[in-house]
Amino acid sequence: MKDLKPLLLLASVFSSVTADFGIGTITSGKYYVTVNKTKWFTSGNTFCNLNGNTHSAITFDIDYGSSGLDKLGPWQGDRWVFKDNDTTVEFKMKTYQTDKIPAVIFTMNYVTAAKGTKATTANKTISGWPSFNILDLNQTVGYLAYSADMFGDRKKMLGIWGPDALTIRDGLDGTGPIVTFDKLGNTFLFAPLDSFMTTSYSIDRDNSTISWGTMGGVDEIPAGFTYSVIMVYSDQGVNGVFSKFGTIMRYYHDKNTERQKTDVSLNYIGYWTDNGGYYYYNTEPGKNYEQTMLDIKQYINKTQIPYKYIQLDSWWYYKDTNAAVTKWEPRPDIFPDGLVKVGQELGLPLVLHNRYWSKDTPYAVNYKFLKGLGLSVPITTRFWDFLLQRAKAWGLVVYEQDWMYVQFMYLEVMKTNLTLATTWMDAMAKSAENNDVTIQYCMAQSRQALQSLKYTAVTQGRVSDDYHLQHDQWKIGISSLFAHAVGVAPSKDTFWTTTNQPGNPFNTTEQYPALQTLVAVLSTGPVGPSDKIGYTNKDLLMKCCNSDGLILKPSKPATAINDQIIETAFNDGSGASGQVWSTYTDFGEYNKIRFGIIMVANLSKPYSITPSRASLDVEINQYPDSVIYDSKNMTKSASFSETSPFTLPTCLLNNANYCLYYTIPIMKRGNQTIIIYGETNKFVWMSSQRVAKLWVDDDNVAVTLRGAANENVTFAYSINGVMNTNTYTIDAKTHCVSIVIYSSTGKSPIPANFNCTNLLHTSAKHTKKAQPRQK
């Protein structure tokens, strides 16, 4: 056995950061992770199950050092081989050496087929690679672990890494990500790189180790099967590590998020009827659902609220006594005239909900279903083509697959087979892509959330419990980090826009309608109220969108700042003691001009914030100086920079719905100081859905606004402290209006033929004209 290998410090990888992250290895297969030459993690128990035996505390006689180039870039690595009779497995470790890939990838490869691999329960793993000691840290480190459904939000845990981490939910609920961090920004994220539906982590509570491997119910592995786990590092805290993780994962799996731009439910406001909505299993008195839906349409027409779709939840199709779906088609007692005709009369496309399938579904006669106790799962694209093509005749544009957790956890064959769970999800997504339908995942486990990286059609996912089931259901700042990383728009679910809605089935009220509405907008997911007819606060709702219902949103979802996560984990007063989220809108491809938003709620004591603490700093910033404004008082501003922090005052829910702040770059041209506020009567003052182009050069500052034909837009800016707030009308032909804020030459920098028509969201094409009901 050789002596300790030289530490593989990734200096070239981290040339732009302040901390040295390294991984050291020993030929026996032991390894450790360092930050600033201080050990954070030491390897635990490398093991694997082969031929009915568990081979634990594996050591290796030979270390094969290697290097190479793959999709992620150049790497250096180590490879160890273990044999048991005729079965051979490899354990690999790669470290990457490019500025954008601060990562280590651990891979286990079954060189030959393996039998007798299953663990004592499916909640354990059949191997342990990588494996780390939980109690062997020289630093005080916090952790964040996603677990269970709603993209891991339902059972997520935060605390101090050590004995407390032994209580993290593992096994079939344990896919991750797991994030560990200190108060200086040093952060590691661990998650499967591939084989998402079969990879878990398992905690050995007797030996205080955490290990990743294939789920414990699998008893046979074919030759060539691999799984990989990625460890990503950032010195920019939890937000920074998720940004790097997301960039790596979306690139590695070719996740294309362009479909989000044409998903009508992500770009326009719509009306929802799901759990928490007024008409969830509830109709207007003395009326059936068909009449109620048409009454909603009449109310939409009367109020001119620009809804562009309607969501129908689980109340419209056939279910058995276990509430499992037998036939996904409209019941005649719900829609006596049929959904095709009702859809025509509504004149709006549909988001259609579905849950888990009954074991007695008649569709299983003609299509292949996996059957279990009480439920079944379809696994052929042919079935999904039948289902979605028929639903498109009803008006389907978004398919909402709910209860995903149940379909995986309660079908035993899913937990013992390496391919069936992936086959199920592949078939659904492939059919959706082929039929121009997008998908929302609901009640999705972390493994299913990660699997969405492979599917263009999956554009959105629920990251919270159902509306009204929890008083703090709106708190999605942490779960949105994960969803955004995998290229999915986070959904907070529906909401009410007014407090009192008489006769609602939940016998409750909404205390914070403005907060609920704001969170929906800042999520970049669906904005879908579910009010009683006659009880929508239109003025509040229209702060979300333009006159045509197009949502005016930021460039990314609002997420909890690092110091909120630190305080939640450490609970020692060192961070932000409440909900503090940030987001922004960026203009410019390289030299970004960033307009920031900081949302605060339930902050129990003042907190000093800077651009970096809010994750609003940019790498290449041509406007390092900025100002910050309180949305409730635009007459006052304060400097906002790393050397001029801003103190967020206490903001309790019993005093206000929320506190909202906007950060604006200061532009200087000659002796002119220019501040662009934007559309201050909306939640997002500067949205790329409104500002088609920001024209900035040495001589000019101008904006081109876009919108609906003849829409009036109020837009504000100041020059040398003099406020200019004017109303501009969008041209009916070009869908644009341009404003020259400053020009040293007196000439407009905007081309005379600039046209916004080709910049309009194509999701509007799904909207259809309502057909009048025939008497």
Short mmCIF file of N, CA and C in Angstrom, two decimals, residues 254-355:
data_model
loop_
_atom_site.label_atom_id
_atom_site.label_comp_id
_atom_site.label_asym_id
_atom_site.label_seq_id
_atom_site.Cartn_x
_atom_site.Cartn_y
_atom_site.Cartn_z
N ASP A 254 -28.83 18.24 -20.67
CA ASP A 254 -29.43 18.94 -21.81
C ASP A 254 -30.85 19.41 -21.52
N LYS A 255 -31.06 19.91 -20.31
CA LYS A 255 -32.39 20.42 -19.96
C LYS A 255 -32.65 21.71 -20.72
N ASN A 256 -33.69 21.70 -21.52
CA ASN A 256 -34.08 22.86 -22.29
C ASN A 256 -35.30 23.51 -21.63
N THR A 257 -35.14 24.75 -21.18
CA THR A 257 -36.24 25.42 -20.48
C THR A 257 -37.02 26.36 -21.40
N GLU A 258 -36.77 26.31 -22.70
CA GLU A 258 -37.47 27.20 -23.62
C GLU A 258 -38.98 26.97 -23.61
N ARG A 259 -39.39 25.75 -23.29
CA ARG A 259 -40.84 25.45 -23.30
C ARG A 259 -41.58 26.27 -22.25
N GLN A 260 -40.88 26.71 -21.22
CA GLN A 260 -41.54 27.56 -20.22
C GLN A 260 -42.05 28.86 -20.84
N LYS A 261 -41.38 29.32 -21.88
CA LYS A 261 -41.76 30.59 -22.48
C LYS A 261 -43.06 30.51 -23.26
N THR A 262 -43.50 29.29 -23.60
CA THR A 262 -44.75 29.13 -24.35
C THR A 262 -45.82 28.42 -23.54
N ASP A 263 -45.54 28.12 -22.28
CA ASP A 263 -46.52 27.50 -21.40
C ASP A 263 -47.49 28.58 -20.93
N VAL A 264 -48.74 28.50 -21.37
CA VAL A 264 -49.71 29.55 -21.06
C VAL A 264 -49.89 29.72 -19.56
N SER A 265 -49.79 28.64 -18.80
CA SER A 265 -50.03 28.73 -17.36
C SER A 265 -48.87 29.36 -16.61
N LEU A 266 -47.70 29.48 -17.24
CA LEU A 266 -46.56 30.15 -16.62
C LEU A 266 -46.46 31.61 -17.05
N ASN A 267 -47.15 31.98 -18.09
CA ASN A 267 -47.00 33.32 -18.63
C ASN A 267 -48.23 34.20 -18.45
N TYR A 268 -49.37 33.60 -18.21
CA TYR A 268 -50.60 34.37 -18.04
C TYR A 268 -51.32 33.95 -16.76
N ILE A 269 -52.12 34.84 -16.22
CA ILE A 269 -52.91 34.48 -15.05
C ILE A 269 -54.04 33.55 -15.47
N GLY A 270 -54.45 32.67 -14.57
CA GLY A 270 -55.54 31.74 -14.85
C GLY A 270 -56.36 31.50 -13.60
N TYR A 271 -57.50 30.85 -13.76
CA TYR A 271 -58.40 30.58 -12.64
C TYR A 271 -58.28 29.12 -12.23
N TRP A 272 -58.15 28.87 -10.90
CA TRP A 272 -57.90 27.52 -10.39
C TRP A 272 -59.03 27.02 -9.50
N THR A 273 -59.19 25.70 -9.47
CA THR A 273 -60.24 25.08 -8.65
C THR A 273 -59.68 23.97 -7.77
N ASP A 274 -58.40 24.00 -7.45
CA ASP A 274 -57.81 22.89 -6.71
C ASP A 274 -57.96 23.09 -5.20
N ASN A 275 -57.33 22.21 -4.42
CA ASN A 275 -57.51 22.18 -2.98
C ASN A 275 -57.16 23.53 -2.35
N GLY A 276 -58.12 24.13 -1.68
CA GLY A 276 -57.98 25.47 -1.16
C GLY A 276 -58.79 26.47 -1.96
N GLY A 277 -59.13 26.12 -3.19
CA GLY A 277 -59.95 26.98 -4.02
C GLY A 277 -61.41 26.94 -3.56
N TYR A 278 -62.12 28.02 -3.82
CA TYR A 278 -63.52 28.10 -3.37
C TYR A 278 -64.36 26.99 -3.99
N TYR A 279 -64.09 26.62 -5.23
CA TYR A 279 -64.92 25.62 -5.91
C TYR A 279 -64.24 24.25 -5.97
N TYR A 280 -63.45 23.95 -4.96
CA TYR A 280 -62.86 22.62 -4.83
C TYR A 280 -63.91 21.71 -4.19
N TYR A 281 -64.44 20.77 -4.97
CA TYR A 281 -65.55 19.91 -4.53
C TYR A 281 -66.67 20.76 -3.92
N ASN A 282 -66.96 21.86 -4.59
CA ASN A 282 -67.97 22.81 -4.09
C ASN A 282 -68.51 23.58 -5.29
N THR A 283 -69.81 23.63 -5.43
CA THR A 283 -70.42 24.34 -6.55
C THR A 283 -71.27 25.49 -6.03
N GLU A 284 -71.75 26.31 -6.94
CA GLU A 284 -72.72 27.33 -6.59
C GLU A 284 -74.00 26.65 -6.10
N PRO A 285 -74.70 27.23 -5.12
CA PRO A 285 -75.90 26.59 -4.55
C PRO A 285 -76.91 26.21 -5.63
N GLY A 286 -77.34 24.95 -5.60
CA GLY A 286 -78.37 24.47 -6.51
C GLY A 286 -77.90 24.25 -7.93
N LYS A 287 -76.58 24.31 -8.18
CA LYS A 287 -76.06 24.15 -9.53
C LYS A 287 -75.02 23.04 -9.59
N ASN A 288 -74.88 22.45 -10.79
CA ASN A 288 -73.83 21.45 -10.96
C ASN A 288 -72.54 22.16 -11.38
N TYR A 289 -71.49 21.37 -11.59
CA TYR A 289 -70.20 21.97 -11.92
C TYR A 289 -70.20 22.66 -13.28
N GLU A 290 -70.91 22.08 -14.24
CA GLU A 290 -70.96 22.71 -15.55
C GLU A 290 -71.54 24.12 -15.46
N GLN A 291 -72.65 24.25 -14.75
CA GLN A 291 -73.27 25.57 -14.58
C GLN A 291 -72.35 26.51 -13.80
N THR A 292 -71.67 25.97 -12.80
CA THR A 292 -70.76 26.79 -11.99
C THR A 292 -69.60 27.30 -12.83
N MET A 293 -69.01 26.43 -13.65
CA MET A 293 -67.90 26.87 -14.50
C MET A 293 -68.34 27.95 -15.49
N LEU A 294 -69.54 27.81 -16.02
CA LEU A 294 -70.04 28.82 -16.96
C LEU A 294 -70.37 30.12 -16.23
N ASP A 295 -70.78 30.02 -14.96
CA ASP A 295 -70.98 31.23 -14.15
C ASP A 295 -69.65 31.95 -13.92
N ILE A 296 -68.59 31.16 -13.68
CA ILE A 296 -67.26 31.76 -13.52
C ILE A 296 -66.87 32.49 -14.80
N LYS A 297 -67.15 31.87 -15.94
CA LYS A 297 -66.82 32.52 -17.22
C LYS A 297 -67.60 33.82 -17.38
N GLN A 298 -68.85 33.83 -17.00
CA GLN A 298 -69.64 35.06 -17.08
C GLN A 298 -69.05 36.15 -16.19
N TYR A 299 -68.59 35.74 -15.01
CA TYR A 299 -67.97 36.71 -14.09
C TYR A 299 -66.67 37.25 -14.69
N ILE A 300 -65.91 36.38 -15.33
CA ILE A 300 -64.68 36.82 -16.00
C ILE A 300 -65.01 37.85 -17.07
N ASN A 301 -66.03 37.58 -17.86
CA ASN A 301 -66.42 38.51 -18.92
C ASN A 301 -66.89 39.84 -18.32
N LYS A 302 -67.64 39.76 -17.25
CA LYS A 302 -68.20 40.97 -16.63
C LYS A 302 -67.09 41.85 -16.06
N THR A 303 -66.14 41.25 -15.39
CA THR A 303 -65.09 42.02 -14.71
C THR A 303 -63.92 42.33 -15.63
N GLN A 304 -63.86 41.65 -16.78
CA GLN A 304 -62.75 41.83 -17.72
C GLN A 304 -61.40 41.47 -17.09
N ILE A 305 -61.41 40.52 -16.15
CA ILE A 305 -60.15 39.99 -15.64
C ILE A 305 -59.55 39.11 -16.74
N PRO A 306 -58.32 39.37 -17.15
CA PRO A 306 -57.77 38.70 -18.34
C PRO A 306 -57.22 37.30 -18.09
N TYR A 307 -58.04 36.42 -17.48
CA TYR A 307 -57.61 35.03 -17.34
C TYR A 307 -57.43 34.41 -18.71
N LYS A 308 -56.40 33.58 -18.84
CA LYS A 308 -56.12 32.94 -20.12
C LYS A 308 -56.25 31.43 -20.08
N TYR A 309 -56.65 30.87 -18.95
CA TYR A 309 -56.90 29.43 -18.87
C TYR A 309 -57.66 29.15 -17.58
N ILE A 310 -58.20 27.94 -17.47
CA ILE A 310 -58.88 27.49 -16.25
C ILE A 310 -58.33 26.13 -15.88
N GLN A 311 -58.09 25.93 -14.58
CA GLN A 311 -57.62 24.64 -14.06
C GLN A 311 -58.80 23.87 -13.47
N LEU A 312 -58.94 22.60 -13.87
CA LEU A 312 -59.97 21.72 -13.32
C LEU A 312 -59.28 20.66 -12.47
N ASP A 313 -59.65 20.56 -11.21
CA ASP A 313 -58.99 19.63 -10.31
C ASP A 313 -59.66 18.26 -10.33
N SER A 314 -59.48 17.48 -9.28
CA SER A 314 -59.82 16.06 -9.32
C SER A 314 -61.31 15.76 -9.22
N TRP A 315 -62.17 16.78 -9.21
CA TRP A 315 -63.60 16.58 -9.00
C TRP A 315 -64.36 16.16 -10.26
N TRP A 316 -63.72 16.12 -11.42
CA TRP A 316 -64.48 15.96 -12.67
C TRP A 316 -64.41 14.56 -13.29
N TYR A 317 -63.54 13.67 -12.79
CA TYR A 317 -63.37 12.37 -13.43
C TYR A 317 -63.76 11.23 -12.48
N TYR A 318 -63.71 10.01 -12.99
CA TYR A 318 -64.18 8.82 -12.25
C TYR A 318 -63.09 8.31 -11.30
N LYS A 319 -63.51 7.95 -10.09
CA LYS A 319 -62.59 7.39 -9.09
C LYS A 319 -63.26 6.22 -8.38
N ASP A 320 -62.43 5.32 -7.82
CA ASP A 320 -62.97 4.19 -7.06
C ASP A 320 -63.10 4.57 -5.59
N THR A 321 -63.38 3.59 -4.75
CA THR A 321 -63.61 3.87 -3.32
C THR A 321 -62.33 4.28 -2.60
N ASN A 322 -61.17 4.04 -3.23
CA ASN A 322 -59.89 4.49 -2.66
C ASN A 322 -59.45 5.82 -3.26
N ALA A 323 -60.36 6.49 -3.95
CA ALA A 323 -60.09 7.78 -4.59
C ALA A 323 -59.05 7.67 -5.70
N ALA A 324 -58.83 6.45 -6.20
CA ALA A 324 -57.93 6.24 -7.33
C ALA A 324 -58.71 6.36 -8.63
N VAL A 325 -58.07 6.81 -9.68
CA VAL A 325 -58.73 7.09 -10.95
C VAL A 325 -59.06 5.79 -11.68
N THR A 326 -60.29 5.64 -12.04
CA THR A 326 -60.67 4.52 -12.90
C THR A 326 -60.69 4.95 -14.36
N LYS A 327 -61.41 6.06 -14.63
CA LYS A 327 -61.45 6.61 -15.99
C LYS A 327 -61.19 8.11 -15.93
N TRP A 328 -60.18 8.55 -16.68
CA TRP A 328 -59.85 9.99 -16.72
C TRP A 328 -60.65 10.62 -17.85
N GLU A 329 -61.92 10.80 -17.56
CA GLU A 329 -62.84 11.40 -18.51
C GLU A 329 -64.00 12.01 -17.73
N PRO A 330 -64.68 13.01 -18.30
CA PRO A 330 -65.68 13.75 -17.54
C PRO A 330 -66.91 12.91 -17.20
N ARG A 331 -67.33 13.01 -15.96
CA ARG A 331 -68.56 12.34 -15.52
C ARG A 331 -69.77 13.13 -16.01
N PRO A 332 -70.81 12.45 -16.43
CA PRO A 332 -71.99 13.17 -16.94
C PRO A 332 -72.73 13.97 -15.87
N ASP A 333 -72.59 13.57 -14.60
CA ASP A 333 -73.22 14.39 -13.56
C ASP A 333 -72.45 15.68 -13.30
N ILE A 334 -71.19 15.72 -13.73
CA ILE A 334 -70.36 16.92 -13.58
C ILE A 334 -70.54 17.83 -14.80
N PHE A 335 -70.38 17.23 -15.98
CA PHE A 335 -70.53 17.98 -17.23
C PHE A 335 -71.57 17.27 -18.11
N PRO A 336 -72.85 17.55 -17.90
CA PRO A 336 -73.90 16.86 -18.67
C PRO A 336 -73.75 17.03 -20.18
N ASP A 337 -73.24 18.15 -20.64
CA ASP A 337 -73.09 18.39 -22.08
C ASP A 337 -71.72 17.95 -22.61
N GLY A 338 -70.91 17.38 -21.74
CA GLY A 338 -69.60 16.93 -22.16
C GLY A 338 -68.55 18.03 -22.10
N LEU A 339 -67.30 17.64 -21.92
CA LEU A 339 -66.24 18.61 -21.71
C LEU A 339 -65.84 19.30 -23.01
N VAL A 340 -66.05 18.66 -24.15
CA VAL A 340 -65.74 19.32 -25.42
C VAL A 340 -66.60 20.56 -25.59
N LYS A 341 -67.90 20.39 -25.36
CA LYS A 341 -68.81 21.53 -25.53
C LYS A 341 -68.58 22.59 -24.46
N VAL A 342 -68.39 22.16 -23.23
CA VAL A 342 -68.15 23.13 -22.15
C VAL A 342 -66.85 23.88 -22.41
N GLY A 343 -65.84 23.17 -22.88
CA GLY A 343 -64.59 23.82 -23.20
C GLY A 343 -64.75 24.88 -24.27
N GLN A 344 -65.58 24.58 -25.26
CA GLN A 344 -65.84 25.57 -26.30
C GLN A 344 -66.54 26.80 -25.74
N GLU A 345 -67.48 26.58 -24.82
CA GLU A 345 -68.21 27.70 -24.25
C GLU A 345 -67.34 28.53 -23.31
N LEU A 346 -66.42 27.86 -22.63
CA LEU A 346 -65.50 28.62 -21.78
C LEU A 346 -64.56 29.47 -22.61
N GLY A 347 -64.17 28.95 -23.75
CA GLY A 347 -63.28 29.70 -24.63
C GLY A 347 -61.88 29.87 -24.07
N LEU A 348 -61.50 29.03 -23.13
CA LEU A 348 -60.19 29.10 -22.50
C LEU A 348 -59.56 27.71 -22.48
N PRO A 349 -58.26 27.63 -22.70
CA PRO A 349 -57.59 26.32 -22.58
C PRO A 349 -57.62 25.84 -21.14
N LEU A 350 -57.33 24.55 -20.96
CA LEU A 350 -57.50 23.91 -19.66
C LEU A 350 -56.19 23.33 -19.13
N VAL A 351 -55.99 23.50 -17.83
CA VAL A 351 -55.01 22.75 -17.06
C VAL A 351 -55.80 21.65 -16.36
N LEU A 352 -55.49 20.39 -16.66
CA LEU A 352 -56.29 19.28 -16.15
C LEU A 352 -55.48 18.43 -15.18
N HIS A 353 -56.07 18.22 -14.01
CA HIS A 353 -55.44 17.48 -12.91
C HIS A 353 -55.70 15.98 -13.06
N ASN A 354 -54.72 15.20 -12.61
CA ASN A 354 -54.91 13.76 -12.50
C ASN A 354 -54.18 13.26 -11.26
N ARG A 355 -54.65 12.15 -10.73
CA ARG A 355 -54.02 11.56 -9.53
C ARG A 355 -53.51 10.16 -9.86
#
